[in-house]
Tab-separated table of C-alpha atoms in Angstrom:
chain	number	residue	atom	x	y	z
A	1	MET	CA	3.953	15.721	6.464
A	2	SER	CA	7.165	14.984	8.309
A	3	ALA	CA	10.326	14.482	6.316
A	4	PRO	CA	11.697	10.867	6.732
A	5	THR	CA	15.242	10.444	7.445
A	6	GLY	CA	17.725	9.485	4.746
A	7	GLY	CA	18.177	11.374	1.544
A	8	SER	CA	16.272	14.603	0.587
A	9	GLU	CA	12.658	14.576	-0.156
A	10	HIS	CA	10.817	16.356	-2.846
A	11	VAL	CA	7.026	16.738	-3.021
A	12	ALA	CA	5.314	18.056	-6.083
A	13	ASP	CA	2.106	17.848	-8.310
A	14	VAL	CA	2.713	15.811	-11.438
A	15	ALA	CA	0.321	15.883	-14.437
A	16	VAL	CA	-0.096	12.538	-15.983
A	17	ALA	CA	-2.743	10.956	-18.307
A	18	GLY	CA	-5.157	13.858	-17.687
A	19	LEU	CA	-4.843	13.708	-13.897
A	20	THR	CA	-2.842	15.583	-11.330
A	21	LEU	CA	-1.092	13.522	-8.664
A	22	ARG	CA	0.647	14.721	-5.523
A	23	VAL	CA	3.842	12.848	-5.484
A	24	SER	CA	6.684	12.509	-2.939
A	25	VAL	CA	10.134	11.225	-3.781
A	26	ARG	CA	12.736	10.617	-1.073
A	27	HIS	CA	16.025	10.475	-3.053
A	28	ALA	CA	18.638	7.937	-2.047
A	29	ARG	CA	21.977	8.891	-0.672
A	30	ALA	CA	24.703	9.586	-3.224
A	31	GLY	CA	26.193	6.501	-4.697
A	32	SER	CA	23.310	4.130	-4.096
A	33	ARG	CA	22.738	1.550	-6.836
A	34	ARG	CA	19.545	0.095	-5.322
A	35	THR	CA	16.202	-0.198	-7.214
A	36	PRO	CA	13.692	2.452	-6.141
A	37	LEU	CA	10.784	1.446	-4.145
A	38	LEU	CA	7.211	2.603	-5.045
A	39	LEU	CA	4.821	2.409	-2.074
A	40	ILE	CA	1.129	2.318	-2.604
A	41	ASN	CA	-1.133	3.272	0.288
A	42	GLY	CA	-4.379	1.940	1.797
A	43	ILE	CA	-7.919	3.246	0.970
A	44	GLY	CA	-8.472	6.860	1.872
A	45	ALA	CA	-4.963	7.405	3.051
A	46	GLU	CA	-2.718	10.318	2.137
A	47	LEU	CA	0.913	9.551	1.230
A	48	GLY	CA	2.117	10.853	4.562
A	49	LEU	CA	0.539	7.834	6.304
A	50	LEU	CA	3.497	5.848	5.123
A	51	ASP	CA	6.052	8.270	6.814
A	52	PRO	CA	6.876	5.748	9.635
A	53	VAL	CA	7.756	2.958	7.331
A	54	VAL	CA	9.730	5.274	4.851
A	55	ALA	CA	11.627	6.642	7.873
A	56	ALA	CA	12.494	3.048	8.963
A	57	LEU	CA	13.878	2.047	5.532
A	58	PRO	CA	17.612	2.679	4.982
A	59	GLY	CA	18.643	5.961	3.398
A	60	ASP	CA	20.235	4.337	0.408
A	61	LEU	CA	16.801	3.281	-0.846
A	62	GLU	CA	14.926	5.822	-2.958
A	63	THR	CA	11.151	5.789	-2.163
A	64	ILE	CA	8.206	7.030	-4.378
A	65	ARG	CA	4.713	7.705	-3.052
A	66	PHE	CA	1.602	9.342	-4.403
A	67	ASP	CA	-1.925	10.384	-3.405
A	68	PRO	CA	-4.504	8.475	-5.466
A	69	PRO	CA	-7.111	10.531	-7.435
A	70	GLY	CA	-9.454	12.200	-4.945
A	71	VAL	CA	-7.168	11.646	-1.951
A	72	GLY	CA	-4.897	14.205	-0.169
A	73	GLY	CA	-3.383	16.516	-2.749
A	74	SER	CA	-4.700	14.684	-5.790
A	75	PRO	CA	-7.948	16.143	-7.243
A	76	ALA	CA	-10.783	13.608	-7.930
A	77	PRO	CA	-11.564	12.852	-11.527
A	78	VAL	CA	-14.964	13.418	-12.861
A	79	LEU	CA	-15.725	9.753	-13.442
A	80	PRO	CA	-14.707	6.619	-11.553
A	81	TYR	CA	-11.707	4.632	-12.730
A	82	PRO	CA	-10.982	0.908	-13.082
A	83	LEU	CA	-8.020	-0.371	-11.225
A	84	ALA	CA	-6.473	-1.537	-14.456
A	85	GLY	CA	-6.745	2.074	-15.722
A	86	LEU	CA	-5.020	3.480	-12.545
A	87	ALA	CA	-2.173	1.018	-12.934
A	88	THR	CA	-1.648	2.402	-16.505
A	89	VAL	CA	-1.548	5.886	-14.943
A	90	VAL	CA	1.097	4.853	-12.375
A	91	ASP	CA	3.152	3.310	-15.172
A	92	ASP	CA	3.048	6.506	-16.980
A	93	LEU	CA	3.921	8.405	-13.795
A	94	LEU	CA	7.022	6.359	-13.273
A	95	THR	CA	8.045	7.082	-16.889
A	96	ARG	CA	7.499	10.888	-16.231
A	97	LEU	CA	9.773	10.596	-13.047
A	98	GLY	CA	12.503	9.001	-15.172
A	99	HIS	CA	12.336	5.549	-13.611
A	100	GLY	CA	12.741	2.228	-15.349
A	101	ARG	CA	12.284	-0.859	-13.179
A	102	VAL	CA	11.094	-0.309	-9.619
A	103	ASP	CA	10.209	-2.490	-6.638
A	104	VAL	CA	6.598	-2.094	-5.485
A	105	LEU	CA	5.048	-2.343	-1.898
A	106	GLY	CA	1.272	-2.356	-1.811
A	107	PHE	CA	-0.439	-1.911	1.512
A	108	SER	CA	-4.068	-2.981	2.012
A	109	TRP	CA	-6.071	-1.279	-0.980
A	110	GLY	CA	-2.670	-0.497	-2.500
A	111	GLY	CA	-1.848	-4.169	-2.637
A	112	ALA	CA	-4.563	-4.607	-5.238
A	113	LEU	CA	-3.042	-1.819	-7.372
A	114	ALA	CA	0.356	-3.262	-6.945
A	115	GLN	CA	-0.771	-6.689	-8.084
A	116	GLN	CA	-2.469	-5.111	-11.150
A	117	LEU	CA	0.716	-3.129	-11.944
A	118	ALA	CA	2.895	-6.226	-11.652
A	119	LEU	CA	0.546	-7.919	-14.198
A	120	SER	CA	-0.105	-5.154	-16.714
A	121	ALA	CA	3.383	-3.541	-16.562
A	122	ARG	CA	5.446	-6.601	-15.722
A	123	HIS	CA	8.451	-4.904	-17.391
A	124	ARG	CA	8.275	-2.340	-14.719
A	125	VAL	CA	8.252	-4.390	-11.535
A	126	ARG	CA	11.364	-6.080	-10.257
A	127	ARG	CA	10.028	-7.297	-6.922
A	128	LEU	CA	6.685	-7.156	-5.209
A	129	VAL	CA	5.734	-6.777	-1.536
A	130	LEU	CA	1.985	-7.296	-0.544
A	131	VAL	CA	1.246	-6.143	2.999
A	132	ALA	CA	-2.179	-6.681	4.689
A	133	THR	CA	-3.897	-7.248	1.403
A	134	GLY	CA	-5.851	-9.883	-0.548
A	135	THR	CA	-7.276	-10.763	-4.053
A	136	GLY	CA	-9.940	-8.048	-4.183
A	137	ALA	CA	-13.614	-8.769	-4.643
A	138	LEU	CA	-12.968	-12.519	-4.542
A	139	MET	CA	-11.327	-12.921	-1.154
A	140	VAL	CA	-12.281	-14.113	2.399
A	141	PRO	CA	-13.902	-10.957	3.902
A	142	GLY	CA	-13.716	-9.772	7.393
A	143	PRO	CA	-16.825	-9.593	9.586
A	144	PRO	CA	-19.771	-7.518	8.243
A	145	SER	CA	-19.481	-5.304	11.270
A	146	VAL	CA	-15.876	-4.491	10.348
A	147	LEU	CA	-16.502	-3.990	6.654
A	148	ALA	CA	-19.455	-1.685	7.350
A	149	ARG	CA	-17.087	0.806	9.064
A	150	MET	CA	-14.776	0.721	6.051
A	151	LEU	CA	-17.548	2.240	3.823
A	152	THR	CA	-16.663	5.865	4.741
A	153	GLY	CA	-13.425	7.784	5.420
A	154	ARG	CA	-14.792	9.208	8.712
A	155	ARG	CA	-11.837	7.654	10.697
A	156	TYR	CA	-9.418	10.000	8.932
A	157	ARG	CA	-11.326	13.134	9.894
A	158	ASP	CA	-12.740	12.389	13.410
A	159	PRO	CA	-10.201	11.502	16.085
A	160	ASP	CA	-12.932	10.394	18.563
A	161	HIS	CA	-14.388	8.056	15.856
A	162	ALA	CA	-10.920	6.663	15.039
A	163	ARG	CA	-10.311	5.788	18.689
A	164	GLU	CA	-13.753	4.300	18.970
A	165	VAL	CA	-13.422	1.878	16.070
A	166	ALA	CA	-9.707	1.200	15.909
A	167	GLY	CA	-9.508	-1.962	17.956
A	168	ARG	CA	-12.461	-3.586	16.234
A	169	ILE	CA	-11.363	-2.932	12.639
A	170	TYR	CA	-7.484	-2.857	12.854
A	171	GLY	CA	-6.812	-5.398	15.587
A	172	GLY	CA	-3.257	-5.750	16.845
A	173	THR	CA	-1.983	-3.080	19.129
A	174	MET	CA	-5.038	-0.904	18.347
A	175	ARG	CA	-7.008	-3.253	20.712
A	176	THR	CA	-5.034	-2.083	23.713
A	177	ARG	CA	-3.940	1.427	22.530
A	178	PRO	CA	-6.812	2.737	20.504
A	179	GLU	CA	-5.792	6.292	21.003
A	180	GLN	CA	-2.841	5.499	18.747
A	181	ALA	CA	-5.208	5.318	15.813
A	182	ALA	CA	-5.920	9.050	15.606
A	183	GLU	CA	-2.106	9.749	15.499
A	184	VAL	CA	-1.341	7.075	12.935
A	185	LEU	CA	-4.233	7.941	10.598
A	186	GLY	CA	-3.628	11.618	10.962
A	187	ALA	CA	-7.268	12.118	12.046
A	188	GLY	CA	-8.121	15.710	12.444
A	189	ARG	CA	-4.840	17.065	10.881
A	190	SER	CA	-6.464	17.259	7.422
A	191	GLY	CA	-9.800	17.155	5.850
A	192	GLY	CA	-9.369	13.440	5.213
A	193	PRO	CA	-10.245	11.766	1.852
A	194	GLY	CA	-12.987	13.383	-0.124
A	195	ASP	CA	-16.201	11.499	-0.282
A	196	ARG	CA	-16.027	11.050	-4.064
A	197	GLY	CA	-12.370	10.040	-4.053
A	198	TYR	CA	-13.118	7.481	-1.258
A	199	ARG	CA	-16.185	6.078	-3.257
A	200	TYR	CA	-14.002	5.831	-6.349
A	201	GLN	CA	-11.418	3.699	-4.445
A	202	LEU	CA	-14.237	1.445	-3.156
A	203	LEU	CA	-15.685	0.960	-6.590
A	204	ALA	CA	-12.277	0.311	-8.125
A	205	ALA	CA	-11.651	-2.538	-5.588
A	206	ALA	CA	-15.198	-3.884	-5.709
A	207	SER	CA	-14.906	-4.557	-9.454
A	208	TRP	CA	-11.519	-6.106	-9.484
A	209	THR	CA	-9.922	-9.442	-8.424
A	210	SER	CA	-6.613	-10.967	-8.977
A	211	LEU	CA	-7.595	-14.482	-8.120
A	212	PRO	CA	-7.638	-15.811	-11.717
A	213	PHE	CA	-4.297	-14.346	-12.680
A	214	LEU	CA	-2.281	-15.091	-9.578
A	215	PRO	CA	-0.301	-17.888	-11.428
A	216	LEU	CA	0.650	-15.263	-14.002
A	217	LEU	CA	2.507	-13.152	-11.412
A	218	ARG	CA	6.034	-14.306	-11.929
A	219	VAL	CA	7.754	-11.552	-10.099
A	220	PRO	CA	9.538	-12.366	-6.811
A	221	THR	CA	7.014	-11.650	-4.157
A	222	LEU	CA	6.942	-11.305	-0.399
A	223	VAL	CA	3.506	-11.487	1.313
A	224	VAL	CA	3.253	-9.835	4.809
A	225	ALA	CA	0.254	-10.463	7.049
A	226	GLY	CA	-0.814	-10.171	10.732
A	227	GLU	CA	-2.410	-12.847	12.786
A	228	ASP	CA	-4.974	-10.357	14.141
A	229	ASP	CA	-6.189	-8.458	11.049
A	230	PRO	CA	-9.981	-8.119	11.142
A	231	ILE	CA	-10.143	-6.304	7.723
A	232	VAL	CA	-8.074	-8.866	5.779
A	233	PRO	CA	-8.110	-12.215	7.594
A	234	LEU	CA	-4.782	-14.232	7.554
A	235	VAL	CA	-6.215	-16.852	5.191
A	236	ASN	CA	-6.111	-14.246	2.401
A	237	ALA	CA	-2.173	-14.000	2.659
A	238	ARG	CA	-2.036	-17.839	2.416
A	239	ILE	CA	-4.220	-17.716	-0.740
A	240	LEU	CA	-1.756	-15.100	-2.288
A	241	HIS	CA	1.269	-17.263	-1.199
A	242	ARG	CA	-0.036	-20.361	-2.674
A	243	GLY	CA	-1.240	-18.742	-5.851
A	244	ILE	CA	1.970	-16.772	-6.627
A	245	ALA	CA	4.664	-19.286	-7.590
A	246	GLY	CA	7.850	-19.046	-5.520
A	247	SER	CA	6.462	-16.254	-3.184
A	248	ALA	CA	7.628	-15.946	0.402
A	249	LEU	CA	5.257	-15.455	3.294
A	250	HIS	CA	5.963	-13.543	6.548
A	251	VAL	CA	3.331	-13.732	9.269
A	252	HIS	CA	3.564	-11.452	12.328
A	253	PRO	CA	1.376	-11.309	15.512
A	254	GLY	CA	0.115	-7.795	14.874
A	255	GLY	CA	-2.918	-6.249	13.202
A	256	HIS	CA	-3.814	-4.415	9.908
A	257	LEU	CA	-1.776	-1.312	10.721
A	258	ALA	CA	1.464	-3.104	12.047
A	259	LEU	CA	3.445	-1.749	9.106
A	260	LEU	CA	2.752	1.695	10.465
A	261	THR	CA	2.735	1.103	14.178
A	262	GLU	CA	5.651	-1.263	14.366
A	263	PRO	CA	7.759	-0.201	11.346
A	264	HIS	CA	11.026	-0.975	13.022
A	265	GLU	CA	10.038	-4.644	13.044
A	266	LEU	CA	8.583	-5.036	9.693
A	267	ALA	CA	10.617	-2.601	7.552
A	268	PRO	CA	13.766	-4.705	8.026
A	269	VAL	CA	11.854	-7.677	6.739
A	270	VAL	CA	10.847	-5.750	3.678
A	271	ASP	CA	14.388	-4.462	3.161
A	272	ALA	CA	15.967	-7.750	3.509
A	273	PHE	CA	13.774	-9.121	0.916
A	274	LEU	CA	14.466	-6.335	-1.555
A	275	ALA	CA	18.246	-6.410	-0.967
A	276	SER	CA	18.669	-10.274	-0.928
A	277	PRO	CA	20.231	-12.017	-3.863
A	278	ALA	CA	17.667	-13.796	-5.953
A	279	ASP	CA	17.059	-15.257	-9.329
A	280	ASP	CA	14.768	-12.429	-10.537
A	281	GLU	CA	14.386	-13.938	-13.955
A	282	ALA	CA	12.971	-17.197	-12.532
A	283	GLY	CA	10.651	-15.305	-10.312
A	284	THR	CA	11.741	-17.012	-7.043
A	285	PRO	CA	12.717	-14.945	-4.005
A	286	GLY	CA	15.676	-15.857	-1.973
């Protein structure tokens, strides 16, 4: 994993709630008073996948990332886990790391976990950023041909397969530069997600939805979505925006992976939201 620019980065295995999680913390530059940012990745993705966006964020912002159970450096548990249970683990992890309130960015599958964390540990989350994500099992799905290719983590292991499916499942720049997919996903550089870990992530998302509790999310929220996202069609972002009172919506012309392929366009949008003055208690972003 490349070291993002900014402060120093520390990667370690952390034991929490009977699990061992591989965790990366990029420390902020000395003197920073900003709230740390927890970034939660998409399904099957190791924490290094988020290197481009972390590198594009300013060095005075501390960032925290982790590999979910069964992905990357985090061993898979024996039994599947519910998303609410994993949110409790993440809450405990932040306590172990010595953090109080944090901002949270959830990307794709990680957006579901971020929403759950903002609900079940609302004391923990100051602001919420939801990127290329939806409301879980009850959402407007992409085409069946796209969802079928999401049932395995092969694209993380096989560069040729990643190039073959990239345009169809990710949209955006992947339609014209599918060879970029293997690089962005790290295909072939590691073993990819374990089959059990990937299945556990699928099961956790399939048995969870945020749709009924969106009105309970009073944390200032930014929803970021692409116009060409086959996995999570744009209408899902509008559902989140309308359901979360006072939320802001940023629509860009790219696809599902735009946060990773065009980080210098989207990271400033995220950073401006996190740094802007707002009435946090009222739950309305500036």
